[in-house]
mmCIF file of C-alpha atoms in Angstrom:
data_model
loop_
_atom_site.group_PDB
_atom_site.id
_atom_site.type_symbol
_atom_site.label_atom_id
_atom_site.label_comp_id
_atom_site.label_asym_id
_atom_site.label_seq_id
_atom_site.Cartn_x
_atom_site.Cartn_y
_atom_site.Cartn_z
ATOM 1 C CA UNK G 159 1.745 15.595 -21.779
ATOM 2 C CA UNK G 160 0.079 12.243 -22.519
ATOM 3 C CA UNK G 161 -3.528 11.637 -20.759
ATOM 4 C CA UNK G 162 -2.235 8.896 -18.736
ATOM 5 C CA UNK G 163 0.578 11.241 -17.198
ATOM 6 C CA UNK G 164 -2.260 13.670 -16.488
ATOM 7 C CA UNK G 165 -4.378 11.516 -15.177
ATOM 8 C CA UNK G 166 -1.416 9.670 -13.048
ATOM 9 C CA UNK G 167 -0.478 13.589 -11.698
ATOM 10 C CA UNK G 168 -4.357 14.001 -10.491
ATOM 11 C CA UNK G 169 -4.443 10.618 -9.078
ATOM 12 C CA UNK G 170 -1.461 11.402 -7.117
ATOM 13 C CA UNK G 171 -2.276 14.768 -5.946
ATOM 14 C CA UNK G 172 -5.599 13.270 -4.518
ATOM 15 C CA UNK G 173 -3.325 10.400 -2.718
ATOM 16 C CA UNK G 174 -1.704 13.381 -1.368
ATOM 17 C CA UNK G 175 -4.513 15.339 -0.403
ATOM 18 C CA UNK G 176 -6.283 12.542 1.266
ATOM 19 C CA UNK G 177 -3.173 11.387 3.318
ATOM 20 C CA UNK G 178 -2.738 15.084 4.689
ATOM 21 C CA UNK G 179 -6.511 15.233 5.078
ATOM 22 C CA UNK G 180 -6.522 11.775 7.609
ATOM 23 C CA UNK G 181 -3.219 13.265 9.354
ATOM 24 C CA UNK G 182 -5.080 16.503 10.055
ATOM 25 C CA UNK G 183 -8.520 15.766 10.569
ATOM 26 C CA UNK G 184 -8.526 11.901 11.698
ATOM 27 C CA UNK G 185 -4.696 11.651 14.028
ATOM 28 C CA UNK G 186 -7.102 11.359 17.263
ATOM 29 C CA UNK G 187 -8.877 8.232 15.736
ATOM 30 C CA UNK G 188 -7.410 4.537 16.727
ATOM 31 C CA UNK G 189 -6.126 3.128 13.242
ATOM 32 C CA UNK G 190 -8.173 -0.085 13.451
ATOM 33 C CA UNK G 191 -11.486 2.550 14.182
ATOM 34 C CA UNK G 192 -10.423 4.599 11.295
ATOM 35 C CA UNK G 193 -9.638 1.094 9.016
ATOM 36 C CA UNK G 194 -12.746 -0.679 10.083
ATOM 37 C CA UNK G 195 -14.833 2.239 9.367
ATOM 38 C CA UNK G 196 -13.492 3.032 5.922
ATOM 39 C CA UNK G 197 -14.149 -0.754 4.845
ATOM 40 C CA UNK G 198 -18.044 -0.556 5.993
ATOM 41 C CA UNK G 199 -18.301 2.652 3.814
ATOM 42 C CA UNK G 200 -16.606 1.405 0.766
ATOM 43 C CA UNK G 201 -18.745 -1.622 1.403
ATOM 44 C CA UNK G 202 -22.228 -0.124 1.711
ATOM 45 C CA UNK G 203 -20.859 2.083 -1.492
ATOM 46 C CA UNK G 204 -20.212 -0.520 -3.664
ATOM 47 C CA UNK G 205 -22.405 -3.523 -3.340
ATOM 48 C CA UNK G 206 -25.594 -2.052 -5.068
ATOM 49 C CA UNK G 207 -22.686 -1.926 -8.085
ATOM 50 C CA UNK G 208 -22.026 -5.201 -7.554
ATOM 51 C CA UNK G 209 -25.451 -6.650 -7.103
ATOM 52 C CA UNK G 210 -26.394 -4.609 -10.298
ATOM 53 C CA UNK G 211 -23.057 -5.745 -12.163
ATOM 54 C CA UNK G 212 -22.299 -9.038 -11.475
ATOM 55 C CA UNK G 213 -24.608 -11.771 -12.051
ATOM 56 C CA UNK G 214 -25.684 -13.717 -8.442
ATOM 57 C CA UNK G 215 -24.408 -17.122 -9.578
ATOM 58 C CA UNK G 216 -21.118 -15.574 -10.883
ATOM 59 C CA UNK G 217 -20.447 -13.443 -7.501
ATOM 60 C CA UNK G 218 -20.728 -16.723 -5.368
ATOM 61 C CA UNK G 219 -18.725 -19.493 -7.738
ATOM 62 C CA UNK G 220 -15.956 -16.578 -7.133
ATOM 63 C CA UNK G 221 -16.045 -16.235 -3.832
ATOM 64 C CA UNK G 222 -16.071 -20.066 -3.219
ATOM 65 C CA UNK G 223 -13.629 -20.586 -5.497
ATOM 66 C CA UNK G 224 -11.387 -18.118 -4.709
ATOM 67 C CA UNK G 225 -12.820 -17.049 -0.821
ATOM 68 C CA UNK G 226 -9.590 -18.093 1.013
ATOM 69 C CA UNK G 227 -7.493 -15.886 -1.078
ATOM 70 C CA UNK G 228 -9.747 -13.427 -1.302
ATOM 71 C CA UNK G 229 -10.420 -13.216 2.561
ATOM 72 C CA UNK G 230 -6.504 -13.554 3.134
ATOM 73 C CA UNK G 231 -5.706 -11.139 0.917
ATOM 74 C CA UNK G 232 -8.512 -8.703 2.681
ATOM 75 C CA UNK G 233 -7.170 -9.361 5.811
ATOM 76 C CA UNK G 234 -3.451 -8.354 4.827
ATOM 77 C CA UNK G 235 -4.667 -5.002 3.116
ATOM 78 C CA UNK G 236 -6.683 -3.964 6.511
ATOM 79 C CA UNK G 237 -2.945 -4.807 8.202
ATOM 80 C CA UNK G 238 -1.234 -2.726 6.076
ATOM 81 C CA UNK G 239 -4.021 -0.340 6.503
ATOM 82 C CA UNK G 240 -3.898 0.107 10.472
ATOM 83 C CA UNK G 241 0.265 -0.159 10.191
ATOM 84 C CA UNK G 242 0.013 3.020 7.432
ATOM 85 C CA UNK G 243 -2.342 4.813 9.426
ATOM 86 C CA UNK G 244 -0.731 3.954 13.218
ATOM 87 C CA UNK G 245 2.534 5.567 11.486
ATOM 88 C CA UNK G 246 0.466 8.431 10.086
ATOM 89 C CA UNK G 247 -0.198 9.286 13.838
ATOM 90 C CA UNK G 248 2.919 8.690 15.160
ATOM 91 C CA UNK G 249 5.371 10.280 12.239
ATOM 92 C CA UNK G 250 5.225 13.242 10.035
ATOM 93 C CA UNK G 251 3.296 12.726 6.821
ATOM 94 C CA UNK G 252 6.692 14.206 4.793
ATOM 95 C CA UNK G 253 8.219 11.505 6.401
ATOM 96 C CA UNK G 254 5.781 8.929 6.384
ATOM 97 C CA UNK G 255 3.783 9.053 3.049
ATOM 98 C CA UNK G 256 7.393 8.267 0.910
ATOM 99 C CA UNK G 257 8.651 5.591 2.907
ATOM 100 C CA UNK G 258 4.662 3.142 3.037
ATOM 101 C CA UNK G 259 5.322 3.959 -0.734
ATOM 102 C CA UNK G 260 8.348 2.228 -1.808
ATOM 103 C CA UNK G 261 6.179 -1.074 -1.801
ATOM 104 C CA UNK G 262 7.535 -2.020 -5.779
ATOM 105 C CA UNK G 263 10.780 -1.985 -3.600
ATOM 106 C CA UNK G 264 9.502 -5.384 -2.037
ATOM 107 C CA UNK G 265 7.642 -6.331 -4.693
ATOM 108 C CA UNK G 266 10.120 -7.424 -7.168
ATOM 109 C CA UNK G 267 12.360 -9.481 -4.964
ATOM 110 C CA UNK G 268 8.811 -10.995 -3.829
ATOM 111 C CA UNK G 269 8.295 -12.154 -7.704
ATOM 112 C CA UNK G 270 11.644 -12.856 -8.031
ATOM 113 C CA UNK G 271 11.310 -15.832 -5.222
ATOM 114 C CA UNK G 272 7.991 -16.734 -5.618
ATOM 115 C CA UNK G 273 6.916 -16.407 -9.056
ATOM 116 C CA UNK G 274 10.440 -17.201 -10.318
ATOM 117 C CA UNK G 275 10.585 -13.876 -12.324
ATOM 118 C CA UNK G 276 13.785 -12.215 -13.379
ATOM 119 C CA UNK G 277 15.138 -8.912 -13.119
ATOM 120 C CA UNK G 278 15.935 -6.654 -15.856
ATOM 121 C CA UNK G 279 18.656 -3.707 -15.557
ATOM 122 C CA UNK G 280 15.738 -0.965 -16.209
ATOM 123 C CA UNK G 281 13.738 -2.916 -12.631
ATOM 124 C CA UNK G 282 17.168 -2.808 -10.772
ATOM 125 C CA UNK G 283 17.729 0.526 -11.716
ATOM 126 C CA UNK G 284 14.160 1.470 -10.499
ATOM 127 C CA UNK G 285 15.219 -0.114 -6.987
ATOM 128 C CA UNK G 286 18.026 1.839 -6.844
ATOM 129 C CA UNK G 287 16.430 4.759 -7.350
ATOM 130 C CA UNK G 288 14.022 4.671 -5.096
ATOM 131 C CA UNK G 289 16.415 3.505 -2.382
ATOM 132 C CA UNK G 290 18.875 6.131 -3.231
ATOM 133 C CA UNK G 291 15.767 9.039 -2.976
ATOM 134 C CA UNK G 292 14.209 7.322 0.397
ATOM 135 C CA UNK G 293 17.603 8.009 1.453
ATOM 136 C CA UNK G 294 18.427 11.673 0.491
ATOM 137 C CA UNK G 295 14.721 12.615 1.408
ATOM 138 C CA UNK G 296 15.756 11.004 5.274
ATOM 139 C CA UNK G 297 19.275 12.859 4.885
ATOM 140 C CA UNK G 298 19.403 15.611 7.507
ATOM 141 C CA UNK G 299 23.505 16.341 7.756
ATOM 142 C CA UNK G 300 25.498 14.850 10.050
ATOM 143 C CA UNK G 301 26.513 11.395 9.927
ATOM 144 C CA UNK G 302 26.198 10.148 6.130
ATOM 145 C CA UNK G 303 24.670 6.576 8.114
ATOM 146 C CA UNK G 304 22.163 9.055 10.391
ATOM 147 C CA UNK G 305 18.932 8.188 7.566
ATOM 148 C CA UNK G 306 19.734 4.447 7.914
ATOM 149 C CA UNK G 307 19.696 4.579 11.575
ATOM 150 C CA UNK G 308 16.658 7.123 12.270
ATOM 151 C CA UNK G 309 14.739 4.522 9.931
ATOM 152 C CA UNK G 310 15.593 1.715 12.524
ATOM 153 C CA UNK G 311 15.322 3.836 15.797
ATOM 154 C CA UNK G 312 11.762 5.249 14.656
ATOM 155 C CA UNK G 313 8.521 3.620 15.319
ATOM 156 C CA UNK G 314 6.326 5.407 12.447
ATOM 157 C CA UNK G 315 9.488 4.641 9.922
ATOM 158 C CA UNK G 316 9.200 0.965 11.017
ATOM 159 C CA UNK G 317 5.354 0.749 10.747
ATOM 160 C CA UNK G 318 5.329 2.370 7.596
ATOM 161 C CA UNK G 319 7.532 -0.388 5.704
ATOM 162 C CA UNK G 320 5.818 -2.496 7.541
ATOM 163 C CA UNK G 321 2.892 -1.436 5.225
ATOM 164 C CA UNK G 322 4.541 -1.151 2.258
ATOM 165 C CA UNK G 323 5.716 -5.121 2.766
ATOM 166 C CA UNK G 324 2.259 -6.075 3.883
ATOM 167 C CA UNK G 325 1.070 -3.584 0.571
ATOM 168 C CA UNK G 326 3.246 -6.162 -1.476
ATOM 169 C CA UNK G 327 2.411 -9.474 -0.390
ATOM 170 C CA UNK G 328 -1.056 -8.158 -1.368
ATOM 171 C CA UNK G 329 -0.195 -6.564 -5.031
ATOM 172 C CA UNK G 330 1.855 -10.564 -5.787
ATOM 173 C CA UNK G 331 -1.003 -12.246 -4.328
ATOM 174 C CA UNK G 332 -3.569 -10.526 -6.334
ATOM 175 C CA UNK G 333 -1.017 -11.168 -9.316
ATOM 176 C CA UNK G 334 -1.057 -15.208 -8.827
ATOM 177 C CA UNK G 335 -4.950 -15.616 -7.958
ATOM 178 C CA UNK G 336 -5.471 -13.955 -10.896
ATOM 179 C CA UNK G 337 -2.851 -15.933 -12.997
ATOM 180 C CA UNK G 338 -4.486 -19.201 -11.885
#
């Protein structure tokens, strides 16, 4: 096992951990309580590493000439936030946490119309995949269309590709602002 598949199986194991954690000990919590809060943490955590890190002059030219984005972008993520955790309370996490994760599902056809990028056999595969296991993982007997329309009828299902659209939008806009 290479380091970065070790480190890739801890990283995911804490995702995993930390979703069942906020389903267990946060589900009475409004989303956009739970959202906002976890924002003003991870701020007050990380600015005295940025004010030690970054230069003064340096941390303002960026945010001026890139604050838009960067505020648009911010905004999007604390959507996709509240939709992820609103579908946390509503839905099952064995239901939930797969489907807000299929967000490389949207974000190739996403680069494919915006950033004009093609789409190799290996990508289309992956999408195929992923649909295919979103799928089997939903399958409960009965109808072989029953997945397809529990997805549609359920409110947590909807929110949760809700975030992993909004999720997205995000990863190709952080992809162009830092292109340009």
């Amino acid at each position: 096992m290479t380091e970065a598949l070790v480190v890739a199986i801890a990283a995911a194991t804490l995702l995993g951990v930390y979703i069942v954690g906020v389903k267990q000990y946060f589900n009475d919590y409004p989303p956009t309580a739970f959202v906002a809060l976890s924002y003003a943490i991870g701020a007050v955590w990380y600015f005295p590493l940025v004010a030690v890190r970054i230069p003064v002059d340096k941390f303002w030219r960026t945010l001026t000439d890139h604050g838009f984005v960067l505020v648009v972008l911010a905004i999007i993520t604390a959507l996709a936030l509240v939709a992820f955790y609103t579908s946390l309370v509503l839905g099952d996490v064995s239901y939930i946490a797969p489907l807000s994760k299929t967000v490389p599902v949207f974000v190739l056809p996403l680069e494919v119309l915006a950033l004009r990028q093609s789409i190799t056999r290996l990508q289309l595969l992956g999408i195929v995949t992923v649909t295919i296991a979103i799928y089997v993982i939903n399958y409960q007997g009965g109808s072989v269309l029953a997945p397809v329309f529990r997805l549609f009828k359920s409110r947590a299902a909807g929110l949760a590709i809700i975030s992993a659209i909004l999720f997205a939008v995000v990863d190709v806009g952080k992809r162009v602002s830092m292109q340009e």
